[in-house]
PDB file of C-alpha atoms in Angstrom:
ATOM      1  CA  GLY A 224      18.991 -13.027  -9.777  1.00  0.00           C
ATOM      2  CA  GLU A 225      17.543 -14.550  -7.153  1.00  0.00           C
ATOM      3  CA  ASN A 226      17.935 -18.229  -5.863  1.00  0.00           C
ATOM      4  CA  VAL A 227      15.540 -20.379  -3.802  1.00  0.00           C
ATOM      5  CA  GLU A 228      17.230 -23.210  -2.120  1.00  0.00           C
ATOM      6  CA  GLN A 229      14.348 -26.081  -0.328  1.00  0.00           C
ATOM      7  CA  HIS A 230      14.839 -28.737   1.381  1.00  0.00           C
ATOM      8  CA  PRO A 231      13.997 -31.328   2.076  1.00  0.00           C
ATOM      9  CA  SER A 232      13.613 -32.691  -1.015  1.00  0.00           C
ATOM     10  CA  THR A 233      11.300 -35.813   0.525  1.00  0.00           C
ATOM     11  CA  LEU A 234       9.479 -35.964   3.633  1.00  0.00           C
ATOM     12  CA  SER A 235       7.371 -38.218   5.109  1.00  0.00           C
ATOM     13  CA  VAL A 236       5.084 -37.370   8.828  1.00  0.00           C
ATOM     14  CA  GLN A 237       2.816 -39.949   9.889  1.00  0.00           C
ATOM     15  CA  GLU A 238      -1.524 -38.264  10.512  1.00  0.00           C
ATOM     16  CA  GLY A 239      -1.116 -35.789  12.749  1.00  0.00           C
ATOM     17  CA  ASP A 240       2.413 -35.203  13.636  1.00  0.00           C
ATOM     18  CA  SER A 241       3.716 -31.197  12.437  1.00  0.00           C
ATOM     19  CA  ALA A 242       5.862 -30.784   9.173  1.00  0.00           C
ATOM     20  CA  VAL A 243       8.121 -28.391   8.243  1.00  0.00           C
ATOM     21  CA  ILE A 244       9.443 -27.254   5.311  1.00  0.00           C
ATOM     22  CA  LYS A 245      13.175 -24.037   5.090  1.00  0.00           C
ATOM     23  CA  CYS A 246      13.604 -22.451   2.464  1.00  0.00           C
ATOM     24  CA  THR A 247      16.515 -19.577   1.767  1.00  0.00           C
ATOM     25  CA  TYR A 248      16.686 -17.367  -0.403  1.00  0.00           C
ATOM     26  CA  SER A 249      19.964 -15.368  -1.546  1.00  0.00           C
ATOM     27  CA  ASP A 250      18.268 -11.568  -2.675  1.00  0.00           C
ATOM     28  CA  SER A 251      18.177  -9.523  -0.126  1.00  0.00           C
ATOM     29  CA  ALA A 252      15.482  -7.319  -2.289  1.00  0.00           C
ATOM     30  CA  SER A 253      13.187  -9.802  -1.664  1.00  0.00           C
ATOM     31  CA  ASN A 254      10.299  -8.954  -0.581  1.00  0.00           C
ATOM     32  CA  TYR A 255       6.937 -11.129  -1.396  1.00  0.00           C
ATOM     33  CA  PHE A 256       7.813 -15.428  -0.278  1.00  0.00           C
ATOM     34  CA  PRO A 257       4.462 -17.170  -1.260  1.00  0.00           C
ATOM     35  CA  TRP A 258       3.610 -21.479  -0.627  1.00  0.00           C
ATOM     36  CA  TYR A 259       2.059 -23.352  -3.436  1.00  0.00           C
ATOM     37  CA  LYS A 260       1.098 -26.636  -3.149  1.00  0.00           C
ATOM     38  CA  GLN A 261       0.797 -29.111  -5.859  1.00  0.00           C
ATOM     39  CA  GLU A 262      -1.229 -32.172  -6.792  1.00  0.00           C
ATOM     40  CA  LEU A 263      -0.451 -35.005  -9.368  1.00  0.00           C
ATOM     41  CA  GLY A 264      -1.934 -33.764 -12.808  1.00  0.00           C
ATOM     42  CA  LYS A 265      -2.650 -29.986 -11.136  1.00  0.00           C
ATOM     43  CA  GLY A 266      -0.984 -27.042 -10.926  1.00  0.00           C
ATOM     44  CA  PRO A 267       0.898 -24.678  -8.379  1.00  0.00           C
ATOM     45  CA  GLN A 268      -2.562 -23.506  -5.866  1.00  0.00           C
ATOM     46  CA  LEU A 269      -1.612 -20.685  -3.373  1.00  0.00           C
ATOM     47  CA  ILE A 270      -1.893 -21.992  -0.327  1.00  0.00           C
ATOM     48  CA  ILE A 271      -0.258 -18.999   1.721  1.00  0.00           C
ATOM     49  CA  ASP A 272       2.401 -16.078   1.489  1.00  0.00           C
ATOM     50  CA  ILE A 273       3.981 -13.727   3.478  1.00  0.00           C
ATOM     51  CA  ARG A 274       5.702 -10.100   2.780  1.00  0.00           C
ATOM     52  CA  SER A 275       8.699  -8.528   4.319  1.00  0.00           C
ATOM     53  CA  ASN A 276       7.045  -6.263   6.353  1.00  0.00           C
ATOM     54  CA  VAL A 277       5.812  -8.944   9.453  1.00  0.00           C
ATOM     55  CA  GLY A 278       7.670 -12.063  10.779  1.00  0.00           C
ATOM     56  CA  GLU A 279       4.751 -14.677  11.184  1.00  0.00           C
ATOM     57  CA  LYS A 280       1.843 -15.237   9.354  1.00  0.00           C
ATOM     58  CA  LYS A 281      -1.279 -18.435  10.459  1.00  0.00           C
ATOM     59  CA  ASP A 282      -3.674 -20.036   8.148  1.00  0.00           C
ATOM     60  CA  GLN A 283      -5.659 -22.803  10.423  1.00  0.00           C
ATOM     61  CA  ARG A 284      -3.592 -25.569  10.662  1.00  0.00           C
ATOM     62  CA  ILE A 285      -0.665 -23.603   7.840  1.00  0.00           C
ATOM     63  CA  ALA A 286       1.432 -21.117   9.091  1.00  0.00           C
ATOM     64  CA  VAL A 287       4.585 -18.849   7.811  1.00  0.00           C
ATOM     65  CA  THR A 288       8.191 -17.889  10.018  1.00  0.00           C
ATOM     66  CA  LEU A 289      10.250 -14.524   7.490  1.00  0.00           C
ATOM     67  CA  ASN A 290      13.584 -14.660   8.971  1.00  0.00           C
ATOM     68  CA  LYS A 291      15.117 -11.651   6.974  1.00  0.00           C
ATOM     69  CA  THR A 292      18.412 -11.405   8.516  1.00  0.00           C
ATOM     70  CA  ALA A 293      19.527 -14.048   7.712  1.00  0.00           C
ATOM     71  CA  LYS A 294      17.376 -15.226   4.329  1.00  0.00           C
ATOM     72  CA  HIS A 295      15.270 -17.442   5.221  1.00  0.00           C
ATOM     73  CA  PHE A 296      11.562 -18.848   5.363  1.00  0.00           C
ATOM     74  CA  SER A 297       9.654 -22.075   6.162  1.00  0.00           C
ATOM     75  CA  LEU A 298       6.195 -23.526   5.844  1.00  0.00           C
ATOM     76  CA  HIS A 299       4.786 -25.477   9.176  1.00  0.00           C
ATOM     77  CA  ILE A 300       1.634 -27.268   9.155  1.00  0.00           C
ATOM     78  CA  THR A 301      -0.124 -28.430  11.829  1.00  0.00           C
ATOM     79  CA  GLU A 302      -2.307 -31.998  12.574  1.00  0.00           C
ATOM     80  CA  THR A 303      -1.709 -33.067   8.899  1.00  0.00           C
ATOM     81  CA  GLN A 304      -4.090 -34.777   7.264  1.00  0.00           C
ATOM     82  CA  PRO A 305      -3.523 -38.057   4.448  1.00  0.00           C
ATOM     83  CA  GLU A 306      -4.711 -35.284   1.593  1.00  0.00           C
ATOM     84  CA  ASP A 307      -2.393 -32.613   2.606  1.00  0.00           C
ATOM     85  CA  SER A 308       0.110 -34.892   1.021  1.00  0.00           C
ATOM     86  CA  ALA A 309       1.596 -33.255  -2.395  1.00  0.00           C
ATOM     87  CA  VAL A 310       4.494 -31.617  -3.729  1.00  0.00           C
ATOM     88  CA  TYR A 311       4.820 -28.321  -2.085  1.00  0.00           C
ATOM     89  CA  PHE A 312       6.842 -25.352  -3.437  1.00  0.00           C
ATOM     90  CA  CYS A 313       8.517 -22.006  -1.892  1.00  0.00           C
ATOM     91  CA  ALA A 314       9.064 -18.894  -3.883  1.00  0.00           C
ATOM     92  CA  ALA A 315      10.493 -15.120  -3.647  1.00  0.00           C
ATOM     93  CA  SER A 316       9.912 -12.330  -5.444  1.00  0.00           C
ATOM     94  CA  SER A 317      10.102  -8.707  -5.075  1.00  0.00           C
ATOM     95  CA  ASP A 318       7.761  -5.531  -5.260  1.00  0.00           C
ATOM     96  CA  PRO A 319       9.704  -2.457  -6.607  1.00  0.00           C
ATOM     97  CA  LEU A 320       6.959   0.226  -6.199  1.00  0.00           C
ATOM     98  CA  THR A 321       8.229   1.409  -9.963  1.00  0.00           C
ATOM     99  CA  THR A 322       7.343  -1.513 -11.665  1.00  0.00           C
ATOM    100  CA  GLY A 323       5.075  -4.557 -10.148  1.00  0.00           C
ATOM    101  CA  ASN A 324       5.886  -7.462  -8.394  1.00  0.00           C
ATOM    102  CA  THR A 325       8.357  -9.432 -10.861  1.00  0.00           C
ATOM    103  CA  PRO A 326       8.104 -13.192 -11.340  1.00  0.00           C
ATOM    104  CA  LEU A 327       8.816 -15.599  -9.040  1.00  0.00           C
ATOM    105  CA  VAL A 328      12.215 -17.722  -8.148  1.00  0.00           C
ATOM    106  CA  PHE A 329      10.717 -20.866  -7.583  1.00  0.00           C
ATOM    107  CA  GLY A 330      12.606 -23.900  -5.064  1.00  0.00           C
ATOM    108  CA  LYS A 331      12.362 -27.124  -6.384  1.00  0.00           C
ATOM    109  CA  GLY A 332       9.528 -28.646  -4.385  1.00  0.00           C
ATOM    110  CA  THR A 333       9.127 -31.215  -0.890  1.00  0.00           C
ATOM    111  CA  ARG A 334       7.217 -34.093  -2.086  1.00  0.00           C
ATOM    112  CA  LEU A 335       5.141 -34.277   1.517  1.00  0.00           C
ATOM    113  CA  SER A 336       3.605 -37.809   2.142  1.00  0.00           C
ATOM    114  CA  VAL A 337       1.253 -38.236   5.801  1.00  0.00           C
ATOM    115  CA  ILE A 338       0.964 -41.773   6.508  1.00  0.00           C
ATOM    116  CA  ALA A 339      -2.393 -42.633   7.405  1.00  0.00           C
TER     117      ALA A 339
ATOM    118  CA  ASP B  86     -15.372 -21.266 -13.072  1.00  0.00           C
ATOM    119  CA  THR B  87     -12.669 -18.496 -13.165  1.00  0.00           C
ATOM    120  CA  GLY B  88      -9.778 -19.589 -12.660  1.00  0.00           C
ATOM    121  CA  VAL B  89      -7.259 -19.669 -15.196  1.00  0.00           C
ATOM    122  CA  SER B  90      -7.689 -22.136 -18.451  1.00  0.00           C
ATOM    123  CA  GLN B  91      -4.984 -23.377 -20.091  1.00  0.00           C
ATOM    124  CA  ASN B  92      -5.585 -25.348 -23.692  1.00  0.00           C
ATOM    125  CA  PRO B  93      -4.814 -27.874 -24.577  1.00  0.00           C
ATOM    126  CA  ARG B  94      -4.339 -30.119 -21.209  1.00  0.00           C
ATOM    127  CA  HIS B  95      -1.942 -32.044 -23.101  1.00  0.00           C
ATOM    128  CA  LYS B  96      -0.044 -32.102 -26.566  1.00  0.00           C
ATOM    129  CA  ILE B  97       2.331 -35.067 -27.938  1.00  0.00           C
ATOM    130  CA  THR B  98       3.778 -34.466 -31.185  1.00  0.00           C
ATOM    131  CA  LYS B  99       7.095 -34.984 -33.314  1.00  0.00           C
ATOM    132  CA  ARG B 100      10.284 -33.539 -33.101  1.00  0.00           C
ATOM    133  CA  GLY B 101      10.334 -30.412 -35.517  1.00  0.00           C
ATOM    134  CA  GLN B 102       6.640 -29.431 -35.435  1.00  0.00           C
ATOM    135  CA  ASN B 103       5.022 -26.429 -34.140  1.00  0.00           C
ATOM    136  CA  VAL B 104       2.729 -26.665 -31.497  1.00  0.00           C
ATOM    137  CA  THR B 105       0.465 -23.140 -29.911  1.00  0.00           C
ATOM    138  CA  PHE B 106      -0.415 -23.382 -26.292  1.00  0.00           C
ATOM    139  CA  ARG B 107      -3.761 -21.146 -25.223  1.00  0.00           C
ATOM    140  CA  CYS B 108      -3.769 -19.115 -21.799  1.00  0.00           C
ATOM    141  CA  ASP B 109      -7.218 -17.455 -20.619  1.00  0.00           C
ATOM    142  CA  PRO B 110      -6.283 -15.462 -17.522  1.00  0.00           C
ATOM    143  CA  ILE B 111      -8.558 -14.797 -14.182  1.00  0.00           C
ATOM    144  CA  SER B 112     -10.178 -11.993 -16.129  1.00  0.00           C
ATOM    145  CA  GLU B 113      -9.096  -8.194 -14.489  1.00  0.00           C
ATOM    146  CA  HIS B 114      -6.046  -9.295 -14.409  1.00  0.00           C
ATOM    147  CA  ASN B 115      -2.959  -7.989 -16.182  1.00  0.00           C
ATOM    148  CA  ARG B 116      -0.720  -9.584 -15.888  1.00  0.00           C
ATOM    149  CA  LEU B 117       0.160 -12.935 -17.179  1.00  0.00           C
ATOM    150  CA  TYR B 118       2.906 -15.173 -17.369  1.00  0.00           C
ATOM    151  CA  TRP B 119       4.365 -17.914 -18.637  1.00  0.00           C
ATOM    152  CA  TYR B 120       6.526 -20.858 -16.728  1.00  0.00           C
ATOM    153  CA  ARG B 121       7.681 -23.843 -18.156  1.00  0.00           C
ATOM    154  CA  GLN B 122       8.585 -27.401 -15.385  1.00  0.00           C
ATOM    155  CA  THR B 123      10.219 -30.259 -15.860  1.00  0.00           C
ATOM    156  CA  LEU B 124      10.255 -33.407 -13.756  1.00  0.00           C
ATOM    157  CA  GLY B 125      11.082 -32.768 -10.085  1.00  0.00           C
ATOM    158  CA  GLN B 126      11.836 -28.912 -10.732  1.00  0.00           C
ATOM    159  CA  GLY B 127      10.040 -26.190  -9.605  1.00  0.00           C
ATOM    160  CA  PRO B 128       8.103 -24.040 -12.587  1.00  0.00           C
ATOM    161  CA  GLU B 129      10.946 -21.760 -14.219  1.00  0.00           C
ATOM    162  CA  PHE B 130      10.252 -18.777 -15.513  1.00  0.00           C
ATOM    163  CA  LEU B 131      10.037 -18.137 -19.475  1.00  0.00           C
ATOM    164  CA  THR B 132       8.860 -14.576 -20.533  1.00  0.00           C
ATOM    165  CA  TYR B 133       5.286 -12.036 -18.853  1.00  0.00           C
ATOM    166  CA  PHE B 134       2.959  -9.782 -19.714  1.00  0.00           C
ATOM    167  CA  GLN B 135       1.709  -6.467 -18.713  1.00  0.00           C
ATOM    168  CA  ASN B 136      -1.537  -6.027 -20.216  1.00  0.00           C
ATOM    169  CA  GLU B 137      -0.716  -6.728 -24.444  1.00  0.00           C
ATOM    170  CA  ALA B 138       3.212  -5.497 -23.834  1.00  0.00           C
ATOM    171  CA  GLN B 139       5.561  -8.116 -22.921  1.00  0.00           C
ATOM    172  CA  LEU B 140       7.635  -6.651 -20.416  1.00  0.00           C
ATOM    173  CA  GLU B 141      11.051  -9.865 -19.435  1.00  0.00           C
ATOM    174  CA  LYS B 142      11.411 -12.660 -21.112  1.00  0.00           C
ATOM    175  CA  SER B 143      13.733 -15.062 -19.570  1.00  0.00           C
ATOM    176  CA  ARG B 144      17.239 -16.603 -21.118  1.00  0.00           C
ATOM    177  CA  LEU B 145      15.945 -20.048 -21.216  1.00  0.00           C
ATOM    178  CA  LEU B 146      13.191 -18.709 -23.920  1.00  0.00           C
ATOM    179  CA  SER B 147      14.578 -20.101 -26.622  1.00  0.00           C
ATOM    180  CA  ASP B 148      13.676 -18.037 -31.090  1.00  0.00           C
ATOM    181  CA  ARG B 149      12.312 -20.742 -31.092  1.00  0.00           C
ATOM    182  CA  PHE B 150       9.849 -19.179 -28.989  1.00  0.00           C
ATOM    183  CA  SER B 151       7.056 -17.204 -30.015  1.00  0.00           C
ATOM    184  CA  ALA B 152       4.661 -15.551 -26.714  1.00  0.00           C
ATOM    185  CA  GLU B 153       1.730 -13.202 -27.807  1.00  0.00           C
ATOM    186  CA  ARG B 154      -1.498 -11.317 -26.043  1.00  0.00           C
ATOM    187  CA  PRO B 155      -2.918  -8.981 -29.039  1.00  0.00           C
ATOM    188  CA  LYS B 156      -5.305  -7.514 -26.980  1.00  0.00           C
ATOM    189  CA  GLY B 157      -4.289  -8.137 -23.625  1.00  0.00           C
ATOM    190  CA  SER B 158      -7.030 -10.575 -22.859  1.00  0.00           C
ATOM    191  CA  PHE B 159      -5.731 -14.081 -23.439  1.00  0.00           C
ATOM    192  CA  SER B 160      -2.136 -15.358 -24.433  1.00  0.00           C
ATOM    193  CA  THR B 161      -0.434 -17.941 -26.838  1.00  0.00           C
ATOM    194  CA  LEU B 162       2.903 -19.373 -26.670  1.00  0.00           C
ATOM    195  CA  GLU B 163       4.239 -21.118 -29.645  1.00  0.00           C
ATOM    196  CA  ILE B 164       7.126 -24.232 -30.010  1.00  0.00           C
ATOM    197  CA  GLN B 165       8.352 -23.875 -34.061  1.00  0.00           C
ATOM    198  CA  ARG B 166      10.888 -26.898 -34.423  1.00  0.00           C
ATOM    199  CA  THR B 167       9.866 -28.648 -31.310  1.00  0.00           C
ATOM    200  CA  GLU B 168      12.686 -30.539 -29.693  1.00  0.00           C
ATOM    201  CA  GLN B 169      12.867 -32.783 -26.830  1.00  0.00           C
ATOM    202  CA  GLY B 170      14.388 -31.368 -24.741  1.00  0.00           C
ATOM    203  CA  ASP B 171      10.752 -28.670 -25.098  1.00  0.00           C
ATOM    204  CA  SER B 172       9.106 -31.572 -23.473  1.00  0.00           C
ATOM    205  CA  ALA B 173       7.784 -29.744 -20.049  1.00  0.00           C
ATOM    206  CA  MET B 174       4.890 -29.087 -18.762  1.00  0.00           C
ATOM    207  CA  TYR B 175       3.535 -25.543 -19.722  1.00  0.00           C
ATOM    208  CA  LEU B 176       2.137 -23.541 -16.634  1.00  0.00           C
ATOM    209  CA  CYS B 177       0.082 -19.911 -17.349  1.00  0.00           C
ATOM    210  CA  ALA B 178      -0.209 -17.316 -13.996  1.00  0.00           C
ATOM    211  CA  SER B 179      -2.043 -14.071 -14.197  1.00  0.00           C
ATOM    212  CA  SER B 180      -2.419 -12.025 -11.469  1.00  0.00           C
ATOM    213  CA  PHE B 181      -2.944  -7.936 -10.718  1.00  0.00           C
ATOM    214  CA  TRP B 182      -0.199  -5.175 -11.374  1.00  0.00           C
ATOM    215  CA  GLU B 183      -0.820  -4.218  -7.504  1.00  0.00           C
ATOM    216  CA  GLY B 184      -0.365  -7.351  -5.584  1.00  0.00           C
ATOM    217  CA  ASN B 185       1.785 -10.202  -5.953  1.00  0.00           C
ATOM    218  CA  GLU B 186      -0.460 -13.080  -5.890  1.00  0.00           C
ATOM    219  CA  GLN B 187      -0.258 -15.525  -9.284  1.00  0.00           C
ATOM    220  CA  PHE B 188      -2.610 -17.915  -9.606  1.00  0.00           C
ATOM    221  CA  PHE B 189      -1.565 -21.058 -11.773  1.00  0.00           C
ATOM    222  CA  GLY B 190      -3.886 -23.147 -14.685  1.00  0.00           C
ATOM    223  CA  PRO B 191      -3.844 -26.513 -14.768  1.00  0.00           C
ATOM    224  CA  GLY B 192      -0.999 -26.895 -17.146  1.00  0.00           C
ATOM    225  CA  THR B 193      -0.360 -27.939 -20.651  1.00  0.00           C
ATOM    226  CA  ARG B 194       2.273 -31.035 -21.150  1.00  0.00           C
ATOM    227  CA  LEU B 195       4.146 -31.755 -24.067  1.00  0.00           C
ATOM    228  CA  THR B 196       5.771 -34.452 -25.334  1.00  0.00           C
ATOM    229  CA  VAL B 197       8.142 -34.169 -28.663  1.00  0.00           C
ATOM    230  CA  LEU B 198       8.427 -37.629 -29.658  1.00  0.00           C
TER     231      LEU B 198
END
């Protein structure tokens, strides 16, 4: 089955700097890669996702890149703000045409601290 | 608010008791997922439904766990004879069959004493 590895486990950056979180996956059939942000006491919130037919996607200060050959994908947050402090999870799933998307397999998370 | 809702938000129980959690998905979402999250870990898949049919169960789902979605709307997750190792956050998510995006509820935090 799919295995998702996520690094680093903790990350501290100064406000205004960029943050990068990296994930690798094992199953070449995976073709959907979302990123979630989880604040204390809350459920994960989808912040951006990418499908295997594109290599990069941007949404304001957040971008995700995907390298299918190397089986890794990354989250980039620019101009970080204190409210970006949270735990971030990457995940992977596949989307066979006959059965619909499979359950997500998550990484172990990265605790991001943005220091004002 | 039309997001995923879960009740109760917190549950404290004694070992050996049965507990039941409820999840109300986003309306019209035909897929509903249950995940479990322990401290410092990512969510782990337990089971999911398409409408009222339970399509897959993880090996994490022991025979003490049972989930239902009787009318294809809300779902319940029951844990019988709870053990201390069942202490975790139980998360529910929903999606359309055709789309990948899964939206999570706030979770139910279970503490087994």
